[in-house]
Short mmCIF file of C-alpha atoms in Angstrom, two decimals:
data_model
loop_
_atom_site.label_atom_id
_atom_site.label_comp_id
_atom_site.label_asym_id
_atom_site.label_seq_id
_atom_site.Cartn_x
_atom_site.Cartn_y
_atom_site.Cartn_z
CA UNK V 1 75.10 124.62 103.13
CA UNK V 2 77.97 121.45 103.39
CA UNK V 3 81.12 121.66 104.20
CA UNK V 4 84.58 120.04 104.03
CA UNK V 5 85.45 116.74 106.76
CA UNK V 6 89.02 116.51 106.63
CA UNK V 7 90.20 113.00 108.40
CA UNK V 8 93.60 112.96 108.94
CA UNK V 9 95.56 110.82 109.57
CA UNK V 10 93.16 107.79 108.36
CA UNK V 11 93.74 105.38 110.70
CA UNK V 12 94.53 100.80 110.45
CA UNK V 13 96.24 101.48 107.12
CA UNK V 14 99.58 101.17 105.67
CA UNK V 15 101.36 104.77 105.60
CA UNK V 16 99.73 108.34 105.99
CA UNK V 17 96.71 108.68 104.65
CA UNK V 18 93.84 112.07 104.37
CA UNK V 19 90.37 111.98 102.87
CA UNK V 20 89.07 115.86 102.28
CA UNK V 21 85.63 115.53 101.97
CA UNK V 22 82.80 117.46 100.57
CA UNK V 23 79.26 116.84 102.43
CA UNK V 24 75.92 118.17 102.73
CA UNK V 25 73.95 119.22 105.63
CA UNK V 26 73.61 115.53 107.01
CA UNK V 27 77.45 114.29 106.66
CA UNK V 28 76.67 112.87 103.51
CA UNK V 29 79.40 112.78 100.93
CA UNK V 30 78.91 114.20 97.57
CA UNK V 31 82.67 114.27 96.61
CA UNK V 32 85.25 112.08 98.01
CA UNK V 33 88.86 112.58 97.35
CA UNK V 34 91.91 110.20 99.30
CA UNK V 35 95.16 110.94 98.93
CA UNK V 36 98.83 109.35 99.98
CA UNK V 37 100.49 111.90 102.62
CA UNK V 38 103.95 109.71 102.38
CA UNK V 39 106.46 111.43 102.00
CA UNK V 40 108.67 111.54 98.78
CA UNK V 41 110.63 107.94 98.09
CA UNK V 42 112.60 108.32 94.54
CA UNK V 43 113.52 105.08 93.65
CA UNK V 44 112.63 105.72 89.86
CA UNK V 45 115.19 108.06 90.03
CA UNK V 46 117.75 106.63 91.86
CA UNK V 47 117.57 103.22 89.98
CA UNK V 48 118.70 105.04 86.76
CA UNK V 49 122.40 104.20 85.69
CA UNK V 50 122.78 101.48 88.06
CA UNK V 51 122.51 97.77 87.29
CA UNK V 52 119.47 95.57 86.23
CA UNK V 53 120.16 93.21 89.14
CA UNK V 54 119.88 95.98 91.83
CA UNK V 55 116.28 97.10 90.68
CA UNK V 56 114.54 93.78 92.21
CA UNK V 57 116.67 94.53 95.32
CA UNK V 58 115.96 97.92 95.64
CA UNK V 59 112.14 98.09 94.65
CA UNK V 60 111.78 95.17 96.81
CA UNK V 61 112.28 97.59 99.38
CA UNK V 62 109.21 99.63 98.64
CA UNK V 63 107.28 98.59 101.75
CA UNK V 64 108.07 95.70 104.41
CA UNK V 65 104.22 94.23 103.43
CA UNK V 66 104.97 92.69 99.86
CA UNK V 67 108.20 92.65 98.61
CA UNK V 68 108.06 89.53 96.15
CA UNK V 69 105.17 91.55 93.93
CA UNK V 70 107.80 94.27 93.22
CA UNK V 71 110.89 91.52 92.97
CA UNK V 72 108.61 89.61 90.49
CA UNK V 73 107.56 92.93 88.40
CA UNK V 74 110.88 94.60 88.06
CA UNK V 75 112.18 90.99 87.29
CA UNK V 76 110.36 90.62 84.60
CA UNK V 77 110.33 94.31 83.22
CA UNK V 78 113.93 93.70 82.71
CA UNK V 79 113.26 90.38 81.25
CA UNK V 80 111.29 91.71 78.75
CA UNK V 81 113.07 94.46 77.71
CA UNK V 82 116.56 92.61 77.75
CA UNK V 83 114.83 89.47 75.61
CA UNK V 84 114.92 86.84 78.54
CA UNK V 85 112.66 83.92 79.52
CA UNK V 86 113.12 82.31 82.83
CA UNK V 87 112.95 78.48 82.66
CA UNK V 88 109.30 77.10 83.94
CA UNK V 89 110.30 75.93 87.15
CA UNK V 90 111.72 78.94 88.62
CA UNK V 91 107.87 80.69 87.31
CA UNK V 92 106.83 78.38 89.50
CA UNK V 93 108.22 79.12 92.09
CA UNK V 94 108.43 82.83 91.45
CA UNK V 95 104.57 82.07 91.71
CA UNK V 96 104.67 79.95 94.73
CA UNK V 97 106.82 83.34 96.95
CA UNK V 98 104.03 85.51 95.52
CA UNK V 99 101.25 82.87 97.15
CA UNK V 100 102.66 83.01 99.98
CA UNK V 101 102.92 86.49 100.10
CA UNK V 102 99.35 86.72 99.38
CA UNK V 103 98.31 84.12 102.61
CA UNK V 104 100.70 85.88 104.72
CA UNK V 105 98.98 89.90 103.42
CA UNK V 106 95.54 89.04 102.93
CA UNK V 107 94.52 88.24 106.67
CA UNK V 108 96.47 91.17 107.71
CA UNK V 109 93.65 93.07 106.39
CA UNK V 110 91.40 90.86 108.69
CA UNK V 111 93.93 92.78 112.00
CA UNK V 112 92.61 95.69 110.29
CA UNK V 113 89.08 95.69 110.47
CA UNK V 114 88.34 92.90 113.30
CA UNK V 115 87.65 96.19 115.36
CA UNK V 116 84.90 97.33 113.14
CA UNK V 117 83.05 94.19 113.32
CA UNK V 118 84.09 92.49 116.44
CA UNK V 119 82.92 94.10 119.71
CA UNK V 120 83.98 90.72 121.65
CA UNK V 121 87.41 90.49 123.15
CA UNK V 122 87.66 86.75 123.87
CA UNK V 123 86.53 86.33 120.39
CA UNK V 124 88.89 88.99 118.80
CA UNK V 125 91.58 87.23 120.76
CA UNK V 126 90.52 84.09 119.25
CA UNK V 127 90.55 85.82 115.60
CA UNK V 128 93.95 87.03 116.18
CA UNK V 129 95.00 83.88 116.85
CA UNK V 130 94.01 82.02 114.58
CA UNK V 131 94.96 85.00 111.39
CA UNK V 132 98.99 85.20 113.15
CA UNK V 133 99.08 81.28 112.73
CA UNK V 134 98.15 81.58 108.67
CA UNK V 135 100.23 84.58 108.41
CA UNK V 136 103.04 82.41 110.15
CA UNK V 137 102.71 79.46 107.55
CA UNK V 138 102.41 82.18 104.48
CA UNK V 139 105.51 83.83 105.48
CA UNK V 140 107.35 80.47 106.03
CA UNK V 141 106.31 80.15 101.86
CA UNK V 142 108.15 82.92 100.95
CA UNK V 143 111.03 82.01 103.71
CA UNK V 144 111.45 78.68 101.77
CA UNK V 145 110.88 79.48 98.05
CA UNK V 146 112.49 83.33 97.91
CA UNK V 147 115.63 83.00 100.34
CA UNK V 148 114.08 85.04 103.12
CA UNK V 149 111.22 85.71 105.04
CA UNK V 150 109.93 89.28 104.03
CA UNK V 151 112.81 90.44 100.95
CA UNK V 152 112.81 87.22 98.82
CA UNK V 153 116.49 87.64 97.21
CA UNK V 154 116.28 84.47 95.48
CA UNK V 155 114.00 86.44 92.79
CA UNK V 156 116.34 86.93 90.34
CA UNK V 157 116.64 87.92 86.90
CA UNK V 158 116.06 85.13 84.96
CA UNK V 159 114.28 83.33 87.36
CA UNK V 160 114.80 82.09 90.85
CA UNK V 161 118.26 81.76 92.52
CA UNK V 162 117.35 78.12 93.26
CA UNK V 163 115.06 75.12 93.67
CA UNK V 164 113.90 73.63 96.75
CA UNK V 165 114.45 70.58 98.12
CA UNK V 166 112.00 67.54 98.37
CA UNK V 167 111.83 67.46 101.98
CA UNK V 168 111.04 70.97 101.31
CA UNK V 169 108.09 70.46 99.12
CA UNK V 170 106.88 67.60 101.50
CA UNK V 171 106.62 70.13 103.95
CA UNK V 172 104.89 72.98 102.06
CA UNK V 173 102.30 70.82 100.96
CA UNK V 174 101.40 69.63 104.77
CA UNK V 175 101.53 73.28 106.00
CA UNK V 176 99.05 74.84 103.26
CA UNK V 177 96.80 71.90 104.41
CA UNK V 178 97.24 73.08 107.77
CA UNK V 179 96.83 77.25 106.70
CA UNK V 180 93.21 75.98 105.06
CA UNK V 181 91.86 74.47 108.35
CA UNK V 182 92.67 78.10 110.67
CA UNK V 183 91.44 79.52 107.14
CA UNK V 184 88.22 77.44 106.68
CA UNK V 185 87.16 78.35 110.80
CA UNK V 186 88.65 82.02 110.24
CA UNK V 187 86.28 82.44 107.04
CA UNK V 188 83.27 81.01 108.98
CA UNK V 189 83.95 83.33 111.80
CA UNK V 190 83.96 86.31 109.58
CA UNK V 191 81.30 85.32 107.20
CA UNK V 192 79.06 85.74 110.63
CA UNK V 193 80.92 88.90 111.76
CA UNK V 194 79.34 90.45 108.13
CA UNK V 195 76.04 89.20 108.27
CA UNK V 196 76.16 90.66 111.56
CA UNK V 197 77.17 93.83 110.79
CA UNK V 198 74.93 96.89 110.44
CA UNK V 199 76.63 98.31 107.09
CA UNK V 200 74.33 100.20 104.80
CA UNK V 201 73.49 98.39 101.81
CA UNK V 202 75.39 99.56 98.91
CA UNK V 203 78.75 100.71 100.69
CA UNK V 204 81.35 101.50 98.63
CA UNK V 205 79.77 100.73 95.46
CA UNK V 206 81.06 102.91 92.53
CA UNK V 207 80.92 102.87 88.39
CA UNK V 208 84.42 102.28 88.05
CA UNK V 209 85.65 99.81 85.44
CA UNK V 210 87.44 96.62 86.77
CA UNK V 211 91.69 96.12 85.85
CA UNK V 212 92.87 92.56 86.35
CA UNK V 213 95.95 90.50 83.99
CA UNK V 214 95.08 87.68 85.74
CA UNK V 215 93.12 85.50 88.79
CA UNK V 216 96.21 84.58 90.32
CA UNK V 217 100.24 85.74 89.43
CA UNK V 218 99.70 87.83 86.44
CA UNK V 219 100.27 88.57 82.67
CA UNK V 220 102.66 91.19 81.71
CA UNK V 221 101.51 90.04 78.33
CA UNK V 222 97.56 91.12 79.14
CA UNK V 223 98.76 94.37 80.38
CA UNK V 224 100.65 95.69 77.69
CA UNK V 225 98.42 94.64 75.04
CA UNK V 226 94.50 95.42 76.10
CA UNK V 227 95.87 98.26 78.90
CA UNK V 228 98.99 100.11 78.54
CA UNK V 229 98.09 101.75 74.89
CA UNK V 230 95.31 103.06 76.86
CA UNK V 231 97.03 104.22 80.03
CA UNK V 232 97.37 107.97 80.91
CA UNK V 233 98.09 109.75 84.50
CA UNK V 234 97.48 112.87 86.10
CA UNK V 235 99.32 115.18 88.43
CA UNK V 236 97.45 115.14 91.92
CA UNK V 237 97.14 118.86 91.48
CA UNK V 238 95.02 118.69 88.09
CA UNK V 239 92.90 115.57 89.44
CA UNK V 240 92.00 117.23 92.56
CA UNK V 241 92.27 120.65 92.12
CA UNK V 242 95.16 123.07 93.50
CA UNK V 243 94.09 123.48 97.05
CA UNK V 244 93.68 119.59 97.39
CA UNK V 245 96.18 118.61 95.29
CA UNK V 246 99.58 120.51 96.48
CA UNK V 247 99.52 117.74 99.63
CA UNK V 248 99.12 114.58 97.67
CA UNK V 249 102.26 112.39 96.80
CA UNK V 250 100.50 109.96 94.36
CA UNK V 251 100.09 110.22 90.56
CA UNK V 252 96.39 109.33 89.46
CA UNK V 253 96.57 106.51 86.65
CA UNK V 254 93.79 105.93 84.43
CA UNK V 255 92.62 103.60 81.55
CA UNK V 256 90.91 105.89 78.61
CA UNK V 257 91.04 108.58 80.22
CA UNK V 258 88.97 107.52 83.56
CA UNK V 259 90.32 106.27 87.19
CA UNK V 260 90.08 102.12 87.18
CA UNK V 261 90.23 99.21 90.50
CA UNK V 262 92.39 96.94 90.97
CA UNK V 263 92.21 93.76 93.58
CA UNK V 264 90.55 91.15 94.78
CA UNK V 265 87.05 92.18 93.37
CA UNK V 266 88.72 92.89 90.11
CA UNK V 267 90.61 89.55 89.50
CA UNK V 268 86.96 87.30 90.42
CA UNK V 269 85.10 90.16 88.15
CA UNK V 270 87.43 89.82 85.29
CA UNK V 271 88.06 85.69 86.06
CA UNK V 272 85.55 84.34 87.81
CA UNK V 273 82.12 86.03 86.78
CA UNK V 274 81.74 88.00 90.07
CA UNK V 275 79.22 90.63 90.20
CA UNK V 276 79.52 92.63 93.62
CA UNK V 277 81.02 95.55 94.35
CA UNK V 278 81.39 97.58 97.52
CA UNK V 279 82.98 97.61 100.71
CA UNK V 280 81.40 94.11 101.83
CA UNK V 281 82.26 92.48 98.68
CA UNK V 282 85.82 93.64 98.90
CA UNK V 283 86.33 92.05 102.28
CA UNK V 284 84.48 88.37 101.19
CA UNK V 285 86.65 89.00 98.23
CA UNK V 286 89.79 88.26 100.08
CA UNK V 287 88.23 85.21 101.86
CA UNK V 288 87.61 83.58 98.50
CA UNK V 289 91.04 84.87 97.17
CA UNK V 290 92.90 82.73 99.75
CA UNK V 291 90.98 79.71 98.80
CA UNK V 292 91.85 79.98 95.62
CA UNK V 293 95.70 80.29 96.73
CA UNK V 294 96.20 77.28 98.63
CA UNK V 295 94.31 75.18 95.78
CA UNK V 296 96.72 76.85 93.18
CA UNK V 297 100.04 76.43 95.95
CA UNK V 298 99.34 72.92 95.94
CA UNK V 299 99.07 72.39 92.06
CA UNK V 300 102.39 74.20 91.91
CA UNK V 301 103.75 71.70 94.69
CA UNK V 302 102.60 68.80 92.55
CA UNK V 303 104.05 69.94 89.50
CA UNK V 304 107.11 70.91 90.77
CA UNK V 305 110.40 69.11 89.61
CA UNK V 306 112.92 70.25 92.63
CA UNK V 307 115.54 68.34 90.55
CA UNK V 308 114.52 71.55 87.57
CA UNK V 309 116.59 74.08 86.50
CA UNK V 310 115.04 77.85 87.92
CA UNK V 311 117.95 80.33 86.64
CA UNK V 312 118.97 81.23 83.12
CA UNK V 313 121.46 83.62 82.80
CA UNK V 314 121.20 86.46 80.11
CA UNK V 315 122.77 86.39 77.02
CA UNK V 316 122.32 89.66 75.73
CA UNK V 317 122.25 92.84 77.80
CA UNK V 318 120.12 95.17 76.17
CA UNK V 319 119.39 98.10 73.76
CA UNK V 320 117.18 100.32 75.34
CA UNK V 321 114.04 98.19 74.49
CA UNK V 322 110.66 99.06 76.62
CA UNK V 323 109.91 96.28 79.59
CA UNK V 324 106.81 95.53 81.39
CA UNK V 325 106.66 93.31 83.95
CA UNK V 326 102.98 92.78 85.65
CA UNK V 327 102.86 90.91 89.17
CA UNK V 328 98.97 90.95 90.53
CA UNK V 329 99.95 92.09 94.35
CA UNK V 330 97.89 90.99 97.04
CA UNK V 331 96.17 94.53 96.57
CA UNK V 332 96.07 94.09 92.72
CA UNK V 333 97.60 95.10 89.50
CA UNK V 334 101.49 95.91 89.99
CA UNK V 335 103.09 97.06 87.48
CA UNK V 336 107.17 97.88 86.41
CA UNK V 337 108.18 99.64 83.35
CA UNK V 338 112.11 99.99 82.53
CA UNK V 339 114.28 100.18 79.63
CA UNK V 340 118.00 98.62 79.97
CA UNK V 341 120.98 99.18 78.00
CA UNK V 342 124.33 97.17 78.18
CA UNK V 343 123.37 96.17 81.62
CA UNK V 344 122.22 99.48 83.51
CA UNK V 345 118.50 100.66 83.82
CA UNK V 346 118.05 104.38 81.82
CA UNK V 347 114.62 104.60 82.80
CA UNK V 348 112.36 103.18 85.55
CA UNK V 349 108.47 103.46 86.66
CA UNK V 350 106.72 101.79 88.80
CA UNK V 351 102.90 101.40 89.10
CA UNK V 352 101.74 99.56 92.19
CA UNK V 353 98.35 98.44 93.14
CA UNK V 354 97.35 101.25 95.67
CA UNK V 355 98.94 103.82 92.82
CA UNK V 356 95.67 102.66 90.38
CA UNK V 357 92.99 102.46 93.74
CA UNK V 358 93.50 105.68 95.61
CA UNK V 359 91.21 107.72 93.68
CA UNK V 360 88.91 105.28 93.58
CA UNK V 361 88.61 104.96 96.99
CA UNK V 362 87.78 108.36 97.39
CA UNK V 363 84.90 108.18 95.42
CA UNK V 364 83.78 105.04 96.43
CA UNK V 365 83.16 106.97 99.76
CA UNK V 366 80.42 108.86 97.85
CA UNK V 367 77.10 108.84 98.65
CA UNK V 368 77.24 107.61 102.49
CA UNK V 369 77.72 109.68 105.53
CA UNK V 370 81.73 110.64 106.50
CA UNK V 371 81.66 108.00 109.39
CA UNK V 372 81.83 105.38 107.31
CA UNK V 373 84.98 106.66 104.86
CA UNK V 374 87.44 104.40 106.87
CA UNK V 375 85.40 101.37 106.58
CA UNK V 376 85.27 102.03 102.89
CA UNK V 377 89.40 102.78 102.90
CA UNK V 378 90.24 99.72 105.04
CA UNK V 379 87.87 96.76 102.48
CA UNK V 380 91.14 98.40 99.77
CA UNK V 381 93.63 97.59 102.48
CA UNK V 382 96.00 100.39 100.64
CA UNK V 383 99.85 100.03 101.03
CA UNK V 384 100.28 103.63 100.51
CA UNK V 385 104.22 103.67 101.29
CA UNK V 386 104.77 102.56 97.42
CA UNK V 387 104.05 106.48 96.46
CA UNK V 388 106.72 108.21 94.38
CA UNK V 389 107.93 111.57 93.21
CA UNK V 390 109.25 113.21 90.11
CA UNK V 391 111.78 115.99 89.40
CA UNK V 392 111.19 118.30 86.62
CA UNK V 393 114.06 119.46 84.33
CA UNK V 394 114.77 121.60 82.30
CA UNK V 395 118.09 122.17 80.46
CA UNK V 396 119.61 120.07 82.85
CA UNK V 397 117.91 121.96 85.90
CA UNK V 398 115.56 120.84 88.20
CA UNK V 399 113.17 123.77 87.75
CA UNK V 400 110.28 122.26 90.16
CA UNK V 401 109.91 119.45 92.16
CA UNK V 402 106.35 117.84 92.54
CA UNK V 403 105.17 115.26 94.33
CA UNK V 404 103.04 112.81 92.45
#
């Protein structure tokens, strides 16, 4: 006979996590479920009836990790639906604050699972080291291009608040020359920490289908066209059953009808022809993912006319039209829905990247012994703070609040 591992709290992740797992008489697991133990947030609700510039302020404010992707999204979502194109410069640097974002968050995940894979503590010192320098230069990005070091005010709708200066751009382009040298001798020293790693082949490898809008900022046009028709979600309590299900605080999205991944895998499987999945290929993911950053930060840098225009102002207010704005997050596919009337948001949902991976995590768990869950959880790096609740009505009264 199995039984049920409970692991709780998960541990070298973002906000509260549980996996309830079923195994069999060796600890391996034949279902794996992971759910978000955050507690309820309600920012879809308390956005509603208060003004389209507040909602990249307040959703912003999701998590300290990466506030640009949800300034960016909600940005745009009210772009869309209010008609409004920001002027190609201040994408550019819209883009830029997300890159930066992105080589400040994605050796953060590195912190995370150093212990896993390196037993040394002169080289772990020497890791750490090296990772707080590149998240030092990626947060100086975002510092420069979005106002501030962690909220990035200067995303704005209709662009970016303003344009940086020369001497500014000079100095960008010598410090993401720097970031690749740590990141070139960081990758190395991981690269070896993997191979020397005694991970069971196959880790984490599941039959999900792949969700990516893009290989590097994202497409809120890709989204709403080849995914959203397709998009459906379930309450926690009818994906995992009741018993599971009453504790969980995230809704489960899915894509025709069946739970998707988002990430760093995704965006080089949909992109770049990659082919590996897992728990391994998730954490090499990230080392080619920052690569491919600093190339694209420095084709921004050299394109850049800091003399452009980055703000245009909007000349219509809305009617209530549908917005989606698509940022891809350091931890994949984010994604803000509003409409906007005469200025104020009636309706708000947001989407974020761990939202669209939790279930898959669980299963990707599947198939290995318990011990290993965590390593599986930790390759996802989940920000599970963005969770968020809903309030049922009825007649105007709340009749039952879930969490979802």
């Amino acid at each position: 006979m199995g039984e049920t591992v409970v692991i709780a709290p998960t541990t070298r992740n973002e906000g509260h996590g549980k996996f309830v797992l079923d195994v069999d008489e060796e600890g391996v697991v034949k279902k794996g479920n992971f759910l978000s133990m955050v507690t309820v947030r309600g920012f879809e609700k308390f956005l509603v009836g208060r003004s389209m510039e507040f909602a990249p302020v307040a959703t912003s404010r999701f998590c300290g990790l990466c506030p640009p992707t949800h300034a960016t999204a909600s940005s745009e979502a009210i772009e869309r639906s209010i008609g409004l194109s920001p002027p190609h410069h201040g994408v550019l640097l819209r883009e830029l604050c997300n890159i930066g974002n992105h080589l400040h968050d994605h050796p953060l995940q590195q912190v995370l699972i150093l212990p896993d894979f390196v037993k040394d503590p002169e080289k772990t010192k020497e890791a750490l080291t090296r990772i707080q320098k590149m998240r030092r230069i990626g947060q100086y990005i975002c510092s420069v291009t979005g106002g501030e070091a962690i909220h990035s005010p200067y995303i704005r709708v209709g662009g970016m608040y303003t344009n940086i200066s020369e001497a500014a751009r000079d100095k960008l382009s010598e410090m993401l020359g720097e970031y690749r040298q740590y990141h070139e001798a960081q990758s190395r020293f991981m690269e070896e920490a993997f191979e020397a790693a005694d991970v069971p082949p196959g880790l984490g490898v599941n039959d999900v289908d792949m969700m990516a809008t893009d290989l590097i900022f994202g497409r809120s046009d890709v989204f709403a066209s080849d995914y959203y028709p397709y998009y459906s979600e379930l309450l926690p309590a009818n994906y995992y059953g009741k018993d599971i299900g009453v504790e969980a605080c995230t809704r489960i999205p899915m894509l025709q009808g069946k739970i998707v991944e988002v990430g760093p895998v995704a965006r080089l499987w949909k992109f770049k022809g990659w082919r590996e999945k897992g728990t391994m290929a998730l954490n090499r993911a990230r080392l080619t993912e920052i690569t491919l950053r600093i190339e694209r930060g420095l084709d921004i840098l050299r394109e850049l006319n800091t003399r452009a225009h980055t703000l245009n102002r909007p000349v219509s207010y809305g009617i209530g039209r549908l917005g989606i704005g698509v940022n891809e997050a350091p931890r994949g596919t984010n994604v803000h829905i509003t409409r906007v009337e005469d200025g104020r948001i009636t309706f708000y949902k947001a989407m974020p990247a761990t939202m669209w991976n939790i279930a898959t995590i669980g299963k990707s768990t599947e198939g290995f012994h318990y011990k290993w869950a965590q390593w599986v959880m930790r390759s996802y790096d989940p920000c599970i703070s963005c969770a968020t609740h809903m309030i049922v009505m009825h007649d105007g009264r709340v009749i039952e609040e879930r969490f979802v």
